[in-house]
Amino acid sequence: MAKLLAALFLLVIPLSETVKTAQNPAPDLTGWIQEPVSRVEITVSDSIHVYLGIEVEYKNPANPNEFVRVIAKHVPLVVREQRMPNNRLISEVMLSMYAERDVNELLGKLSKESDPIIFMRWHVKKDPKTGRDAQDGDTEVWFRKNEGDWIFDKNREVLVEFISENVTNGHNRNVMVGRKYSMNGAYHIFKADRKDIVKAMEEK
């Protein structure tokens, strides 16, 4: 299984002490201001996309300098876009719109049923020299291991690897199938079923 390693951009310093989450519960985000949802996805090809989870940032209404980013995992959804000719009929356009609407509705449902895997909390303050927001203090990270246990850390970098597998459906090649998040030697995998991706690749 081939893997491409990439750093998940976080404003953190890789020095910290790990403690159990029982002593450091994840923040309660009830009533917090939610920013638009970003999709955790991979691109298999120009027409095939795999949706694995969501990433959302929250702002504390009681303290506008406090933020939490949540990365959550949901049931993988493999989507193949239907390519239409440029001179397609109005009926074909309508079919395409309905298909897109169905996908968005399903993604919305999956988002509501997603399971949080990573919480990251930080504070900001105004830089007196530039007038811009700058991080103030530590970044706290709650990380759920693939086995289900949670660990807590401060100022620790979270990495993400893009996972690929060999797929043979007339062509022998590697395709992206998921992501692997890791911290302090612990990891959690977001991955689609290889068979679902092969099926999408074989659809006419």
PDB file of C-alpha atoms in Angstrom:
ATOM      1  CA  MET A   1       0.000   0.000   0.000  1.00  0.00           C
ATOM      2  CA  ALA A   2       1.541   3.208  -1.169  1.00  0.00           C
ATOM      3  CA  LYS A   3       1.261   6.315   0.990  1.00  0.00           C
ATOM      4  CA  LEU A   4       2.015   9.961   0.420  1.00  0.00           C
ATOM      5  CA  LEU A   5       2.834  11.901   3.556  1.00  0.00           C
ATOM      6  CA  ALA A   6       1.620  15.457   4.020  1.00  0.00           C
ATOM      7  CA  ALA A   7       1.557  17.788   7.040  1.00  0.00           C
ATOM      8  CA  LEU A   8      -1.800  19.003   8.262  1.00  0.00           C
ATOM      9  CA  PHE A   9      -1.364  22.735   8.712  1.00  0.00           C
ATOM     10  CA  LEU A  10      -1.630  23.599  12.421  1.00  0.00           C
ATOM     11  CA  LEU A  11      -0.135  26.416  14.440  1.00  0.00           C
ATOM     12  CA  VAL A  12       1.608  24.133  16.902  1.00  0.00           C
ATOM     13  CA  ILE A  13       5.034  23.375  18.352  1.00  0.00           C
ATOM     14  CA  PRO A  14       6.033  19.672  18.485  1.00  0.00           C
ATOM     15  CA  LEU A  15       6.862  19.639  22.226  1.00  0.00           C
ATOM     16  CA  SER A  16       4.338  18.467  24.805  1.00  0.00           C
ATOM     17  CA  GLU A  17       3.232  15.998  27.440  1.00  0.00           C
ATOM     18  CA  THR A  18       0.408  13.540  26.758  1.00  0.00           C
ATOM     19  CA  VAL A  19      -2.272  13.040  29.419  1.00  0.00           C
ATOM     20  CA  LYS A  20      -5.544  11.134  29.534  1.00  0.00           C
ATOM     21  CA  THR A  21      -8.692  12.838  28.310  1.00  0.00           C
ATOM     22  CA  ALA A  22     -10.513  11.884  31.502  1.00  0.00           C
ATOM     23  CA  GLN A  23      -8.519  14.684  33.100  1.00  0.00           C
ATOM     24  CA  ASN A  24      -9.012  16.982  30.106  1.00  0.00           C
ATOM     25  CA  PRO A  25     -12.520  16.630  28.629  1.00  0.00           C
ATOM     26  CA  ALA A  26     -13.088  17.942  25.114  1.00  0.00           C
ATOM     27  CA  PRO A  27     -14.794  21.352  24.972  1.00  0.00           C
ATOM     28  CA  ASP A  28     -18.585  21.524  25.019  1.00  0.00           C
ATOM     29  CA  LEU A  29     -19.521  23.410  21.827  1.00  0.00           C
ATOM     30  CA  THR A  30     -23.190  23.920  22.664  1.00  0.00           C
ATOM     31  CA  GLY A  31     -24.185  27.424  21.561  1.00  0.00           C
ATOM     32  CA  TRP A  32     -20.895  28.121  19.794  1.00  0.00           C
ATOM     33  CA  ILE A  33     -20.899  29.886  16.421  1.00  0.00           C
ATOM     34  CA  GLN A  34     -20.326  27.380  13.604  1.00  0.00           C
ATOM     35  CA  GLU A  35     -18.492  28.273  10.425  1.00  0.00           C
ATOM     36  CA  PRO A  36     -19.382  26.589   7.091  1.00  0.00           C
ATOM     37  CA  VAL A  37     -18.554  22.887   6.842  1.00  0.00           C
ATOM     38  CA  SER A  38     -15.527  21.770   4.826  1.00  0.00           C
ATOM     39  CA  ARG A  39     -15.509  18.252   3.393  1.00  0.00           C
ATOM     40  CA  VAL A  40     -12.817  15.709   4.140  1.00  0.00           C
ATOM     41  CA  GLU A  41     -12.529  14.116   0.720  1.00  0.00           C
ATOM     42  CA  ILE A  42     -10.163  12.477  -1.736  1.00  0.00           C
ATOM     43  CA  THR A  43     -10.148  12.603  -5.516  1.00  0.00           C
ATOM     44  CA  VAL A  44      -9.861   9.267  -7.264  1.00  0.00           C
ATOM     45  CA  SER A  45     -10.200  10.735 -10.756  1.00  0.00           C
ATOM     46  CA  ASP A  46     -11.693  13.762 -12.510  1.00  0.00           C
ATOM     47  CA  SER A  47     -15.156  12.221 -12.126  1.00  0.00           C
ATOM     48  CA  ILE A  48     -14.894  10.155  -8.919  1.00  0.00           C
ATOM     49  CA  HIS A  49     -14.759  11.726  -5.461  1.00  0.00           C
ATOM     50  CA  VAL A  50     -14.873  10.058  -2.052  1.00  0.00           C
ATOM     51  CA  TYR A  51     -16.332  11.950   0.928  1.00  0.00           C
ATOM     52  CA  LEU A  52     -15.005  10.702   4.264  1.00  0.00           C
ATOM     53  CA  GLY A  53     -15.913  13.307   6.863  1.00  0.00           C
ATOM     54  CA  ILE A  54     -16.183  16.981   7.726  1.00  0.00           C
ATOM     55  CA  GLU A  55     -14.043  19.754   9.203  1.00  0.00           C
ATOM     56  CA  VAL A  56     -15.749  22.582  11.071  1.00  0.00           C
ATOM     57  CA  GLU A  57     -14.438  25.597  12.969  1.00  0.00           C
ATOM     58  CA  TYR A  58     -16.339  27.002  15.965  1.00  0.00           C
ATOM     59  CA  LYS A  59     -16.084  30.360  17.734  1.00  0.00           C
ATOM     60  CA  ASN A  60     -16.967  30.902  21.373  1.00  0.00           C
ATOM     61  CA  PRO A  61     -19.653  33.637  21.559  1.00  0.00           C
ATOM     62  CA  ALA A  62     -18.680  34.298  25.192  1.00  0.00           C
ATOM     63  CA  ASN A  63     -15.020  34.702  24.253  1.00  0.00           C
ATOM     64  CA  PRO A  64     -14.476  35.779  20.608  1.00  0.00           C
ATOM     65  CA  ASN A  65     -10.758  35.005  20.958  1.00  0.00           C
ATOM     66  CA  GLU A  66     -11.372  31.273  21.540  1.00  0.00           C
ATOM     67  CA  PHE A  67     -11.722  28.805  18.654  1.00  0.00           C
ATOM     68  CA  VAL A  68     -12.148  25.055  18.210  1.00  0.00           C
ATOM     69  CA  ARG A  69     -11.675  23.055  15.009  1.00  0.00           C
ATOM     70  CA  VAL A  70     -13.371  19.661  14.804  1.00  0.00           C
ATOM     71  CA  ILE A  71     -12.564  16.909  12.320  1.00  0.00           C
ATOM     72  CA  ALA A  72     -15.275  14.247  12.212  1.00  0.00           C
ATOM     73  CA  LYS A  73     -15.672  10.958  10.373  1.00  0.00           C
ATOM     74  CA  HIS A  74     -18.800   9.675   8.649  1.00  0.00           C
ATOM     75  CA  VAL A  75     -19.769   6.698   6.488  1.00  0.00           C
ATOM     76  CA  PRO A  76     -17.728   7.006   3.251  1.00  0.00           C
ATOM     77  CA  LEU A  77     -19.651   8.144   0.188  1.00  0.00           C
ATOM     78  CA  VAL A  78     -18.258   7.409  -3.282  1.00  0.00           C
ATOM     79  CA  VAL A  79     -19.691   9.750  -5.933  1.00  0.00           C
ATOM     80  CA  ARG A  80     -19.206   9.545  -9.683  1.00  0.00           C
ATOM     81  CA  GLU A  81     -20.087  12.691 -11.608  1.00  0.00           C
ATOM     82  CA  GLN A  82     -22.147  12.159 -14.743  1.00  0.00           C
ATOM     83  CA  ARG A  83     -20.500  13.827 -17.719  1.00  0.00           C
ATOM     84  CA  MET A  84     -22.955  15.475 -20.103  1.00  0.00           C
ATOM     85  CA  PRO A  85     -22.234  16.751 -23.642  1.00  0.00           C
ATOM     86  CA  ASN A  86     -22.070  20.546 -24.099  1.00  0.00           C
ATOM     87  CA  ASN A  87     -25.213  20.496 -26.224  1.00  0.00           C
ATOM     88  CA  ARG A  88     -27.233  18.480 -23.730  1.00  0.00           C
ATOM     89  CA  LEU A  89     -31.014  18.802 -23.589  1.00  0.00           C
ATOM     90  CA  ILE A  90     -32.873  20.677 -20.843  1.00  0.00           C
ATOM     91  CA  SER A  91     -34.122  17.325 -19.548  1.00  0.00           C
ATOM     92  CA  GLU A  92     -30.514  16.147 -19.134  1.00  0.00           C
ATOM     93  CA  VAL A  93     -29.640  19.324 -17.239  1.00  0.00           C
ATOM     94  CA  MET A  94     -32.569  18.727 -14.884  1.00  0.00           C
ATOM     95  CA  LEU A  95     -31.463  15.130 -14.280  1.00  0.00           C
ATOM     96  CA  SER A  96     -27.965  16.360 -13.456  1.00  0.00           C
ATOM     97  CA  MET A  97     -29.338  18.963 -11.022  1.00  0.00           C
ATOM     98  CA  TYR A  98     -31.505  16.371  -9.275  1.00  0.00           C
ATOM     99  CA  ALA A  99     -28.513  14.055  -8.906  1.00  0.00           C
ATOM    100  CA  GLU A 100     -26.427  16.856  -7.383  1.00  0.00           C
ATOM    101  CA  ARG A 101     -29.259  17.732  -5.009  1.00  0.00           C
ATOM    102  CA  ASP A 102     -29.529  14.089  -3.905  1.00  0.00           C
ATOM    103  CA  VAL A 103     -25.797  13.939  -3.180  1.00  0.00           C
ATOM    104  CA  ASN A 104     -25.918  17.167  -1.168  1.00  0.00           C
ATOM    105  CA  GLU A 105     -28.897  15.905   0.844  1.00  0.00           C
ATOM    106  CA  LEU A 106     -27.106  12.631   1.594  1.00  0.00           C
ATOM    107  CA  LEU A 107     -23.922  14.474   2.591  1.00  0.00           C
ATOM    108  CA  GLY A 108     -25.971  16.670   4.909  1.00  0.00           C
ATOM    109  CA  LYS A 109     -27.454  13.594   6.567  1.00  0.00           C
ATOM    110  CA  LEU A 110     -24.044  11.938   6.905  1.00  0.00           C
ATOM    111  CA  SER A 111     -22.618  15.127   8.437  1.00  0.00           C
ATOM    112  CA  LYS A 112     -25.243  15.049  11.188  1.00  0.00           C
ATOM    113  CA  GLU A 113     -24.334  11.425  11.926  1.00  0.00           C
ATOM    114  CA  SER A 114     -20.571  11.996  11.920  1.00  0.00           C
ATOM    115  CA  ASP A 115     -18.300  11.050  14.838  1.00  0.00           C
ATOM    116  CA  PRO A 116     -15.721  13.587  16.102  1.00  0.00           C
ATOM    117  CA  ILE A 117     -12.169  12.297  15.852  1.00  0.00           C
ATOM    118  CA  ILE A 118     -10.044  15.407  16.483  1.00  0.00           C
ATOM    119  CA  PHE A 119     -10.651  18.584  18.511  1.00  0.00           C
ATOM    120  CA  MET A 120      -8.163  21.474  18.361  1.00  0.00           C
ATOM    121  CA  ARG A 121      -8.617  24.500  20.635  1.00  0.00           C
ATOM    122  CA  TRP A 122      -6.618  27.742  20.576  1.00  0.00           C
ATOM    123  CA  HIS A 123      -6.879  31.416  21.497  1.00  0.00           C
ATOM    124  CA  VAL A 124      -5.837  34.521  19.593  1.00  0.00           C
ATOM    125  CA  LYS A 125      -4.896  38.081  20.488  1.00  0.00           C
ATOM    126  CA  LYS A 126      -4.080  41.219  18.552  1.00  0.00           C
ATOM    127  CA  ASP A 127      -0.469  41.667  17.624  1.00  0.00           C
ATOM    128  CA  PRO A 128       0.347  45.246  18.727  1.00  0.00           C
ATOM    129  CA  LYS A 129       2.831  45.641  15.874  1.00  0.00           C
ATOM    130  CA  THR A 130       0.677  44.433  12.981  1.00  0.00           C
ATOM    131  CA  GLY A 131      -2.844  44.742  14.388  1.00  0.00           C
ATOM    132  CA  ARG A 132      -3.568  41.226  13.176  1.00  0.00           C
ATOM    133  CA  ASP A 133      -4.692  38.188  15.152  1.00  0.00           C
ATOM    134  CA  ALA A 134      -1.877  36.001  16.466  1.00  0.00           C
ATOM    135  CA  GLN A 135      -2.062  32.786  18.450  1.00  0.00           C
ATOM    136  CA  ASP A 136      -2.077  33.288  22.206  1.00  0.00           C
ATOM    137  CA  GLY A 137      -0.771  30.388  24.271  1.00  0.00           C
ATOM    138  CA  ASP A 138      -1.048  26.669  23.645  1.00  0.00           C
ATOM    139  CA  THR A 139      -2.972  24.654  21.089  1.00  0.00           C
ATOM    140  CA  GLU A 140      -4.843  21.839  22.836  1.00  0.00           C
ATOM    141  CA  VAL A 141      -5.508  18.679  20.850  1.00  0.00           C
ATOM    142  CA  TRP A 142      -7.904  15.827  21.603  1.00  0.00           C
ATOM    143  CA  PHE A 143      -7.289  12.813  19.356  1.00  0.00           C
ATOM    144  CA  ARG A 144      -9.329   9.631  19.086  1.00  0.00           C
ATOM    145  CA  LYS A 145      -7.231   6.577  18.273  1.00  0.00           C
ATOM    146  CA  ASN A 146      -8.416   4.009  15.736  1.00  0.00           C
ATOM    147  CA  GLU A 147      -9.133   1.656  18.664  1.00  0.00           C
ATOM    148  CA  GLY A 148     -11.542   4.201  20.145  1.00  0.00           C
ATOM    149  CA  ASP A 149      -9.557   5.610  23.080  1.00  0.00           C
ATOM    150  CA  TRP A 150      -8.908   9.347  23.328  1.00  0.00           C
ATOM    151  CA  ILE A 151      -5.603  11.053  24.084  1.00  0.00           C
ATOM    152  CA  PHE A 152      -4.963  14.698  24.932  1.00  0.00           C
ATOM    153  CA  ASP A 153      -1.926  16.761  24.081  1.00  0.00           C
ATOM    154  CA  LYS A 154      -0.707  20.337  23.864  1.00  0.00           C
ATOM    155  CA  ASN A 155       1.214  21.893  20.991  1.00  0.00           C
ATOM    156  CA  ARG A 156       1.533  18.637  19.104  1.00  0.00           C
ATOM    157  CA  GLU A 157       1.471  18.419  15.319  1.00  0.00           C
ATOM    158  CA  VAL A 158      -1.180  16.259  13.677  1.00  0.00           C
ATOM    159  CA  LEU A 159      -0.136  14.620  10.417  1.00  0.00           C
ATOM    160  CA  VAL A 160      -2.248  13.242   7.598  1.00  0.00           C
ATOM    161  CA  GLU A 161      -1.215  10.585   5.103  1.00  0.00           C
ATOM    162  CA  PHE A 162      -3.053   9.957   1.856  1.00  0.00           C
ATOM    163  CA  ILE A 163      -3.599   6.205   1.493  1.00  0.00           C
ATOM    164  CA  SER A 164      -3.629   4.504  -1.880  1.00  0.00           C
ATOM    165  CA  GLU A 165      -4.283   0.936  -2.953  1.00  0.00           C
ATOM    166  CA  ASN A 166      -3.643  -1.036  -6.103  1.00  0.00           C
ATOM    167  CA  VAL A 167      -6.792  -1.402  -8.216  1.00  0.00           C
ATOM    168  CA  THR A 168      -7.065  -3.678 -11.231  1.00  0.00           C
ATOM    169  CA  ASN A 169     -10.114  -3.129 -13.436  1.00  0.00           C
ATOM    170  CA  GLY A 170      -8.531  -3.505 -16.818  1.00  0.00           C
ATOM    171  CA  HIS A 171      -5.705  -1.206 -15.725  1.00  0.00           C
ATOM    172  CA  ASN A 172      -3.217  -1.950 -12.971  1.00  0.00           C
ATOM    173  CA  ARG A 173      -2.736   1.268 -10.968  1.00  0.00           C
ATOM    174  CA  ASN A 174      -2.805   2.870  -7.524  1.00  0.00           C
ATOM    175  CA  VAL A 175      -5.763   5.045  -6.565  1.00  0.00           C
ATOM    176  CA  MET A 176      -6.489   7.127  -3.474  1.00  0.00           C
ATOM    177  CA  VAL A 177      -8.816   5.384  -1.008  1.00  0.00           C
ATOM    178  CA  GLY A 178      -8.476   7.321   2.255  1.00  0.00           C
ATOM    179  CA  ARG A 179      -6.589   9.369   4.809  1.00  0.00           C
ATOM    180  CA  LYS A 180      -4.664   8.443   7.943  1.00  0.00           C
ATOM    181  CA  TYR A 181      -4.410  11.023  10.735  1.00  0.00           C
ATOM    182  CA  SER A 182      -1.682  10.495  13.339  1.00  0.00           C
ATOM    183  CA  MET A 183      -0.362  12.081  16.525  1.00  0.00           C
ATOM    184  CA  ASN A 184       2.143  10.824  19.095  1.00  0.00           C
ATOM    185  CA  GLY A 185       2.259   7.408  17.415  1.00  0.00           C
ATOM    186  CA  ALA A 186      -1.538   7.055  17.587  1.00  0.00           C
ATOM    187  CA  TYR A 187      -3.564   7.095  14.389  1.00  0.00           C
ATOM    188  CA  HIS A 188      -7.081   7.085  12.950  1.00  0.00           C
ATOM    189  CA  ILE A 189      -7.976   6.028   9.416  1.00  0.00           C
ATOM    190  CA  PHE A 190     -10.702   7.505   7.193  1.00  0.00           C
ATOM    191  CA  LYS A 191     -11.064   5.023   4.334  1.00  0.00           C
ATOM    192  CA  ALA A 192     -13.564   3.973   1.676  1.00  0.00           C
ATOM    193  CA  ASP A 193     -14.196   0.369   0.721  1.00  0.00           C
ATOM    194  CA  ARG A 194     -11.974  -0.535  -2.221  1.00  0.00           C
ATOM    195  CA  LYS A 195     -14.856  -2.452  -3.836  1.00  0.00           C
ATOM    196  CA  ASP A 196     -17.046   0.679  -3.868  1.00  0.00           C
ATOM    197  CA  ILE A 197     -14.339   2.637  -5.662  1.00  0.00           C
ATOM    198  CA  VAL A 198     -13.832  -0.138  -8.231  1.00  0.00           C
ATOM    199  CA  LYS A 199     -17.596  -0.230  -8.841  1.00  0.00           C
ATOM    200  CA  ALA A 200     -17.653   3.519  -9.464  1.00  0.00           C
ATOM    201  CA  MET A 201     -14.736   3.197 -11.874  1.00  0.00           C
ATOM    202  CA  GLU A 202     -16.584   0.506 -13.834  1.00  0.00           C
ATOM    203  CA  GLU A 203     -19.879   2.406 -14.134  1.00  0.00           C
ATOM    204  CA  LYS A 204     -20.806   3.606 -17.604  1.00  0.00           C
TER     205      LYS A 204
END
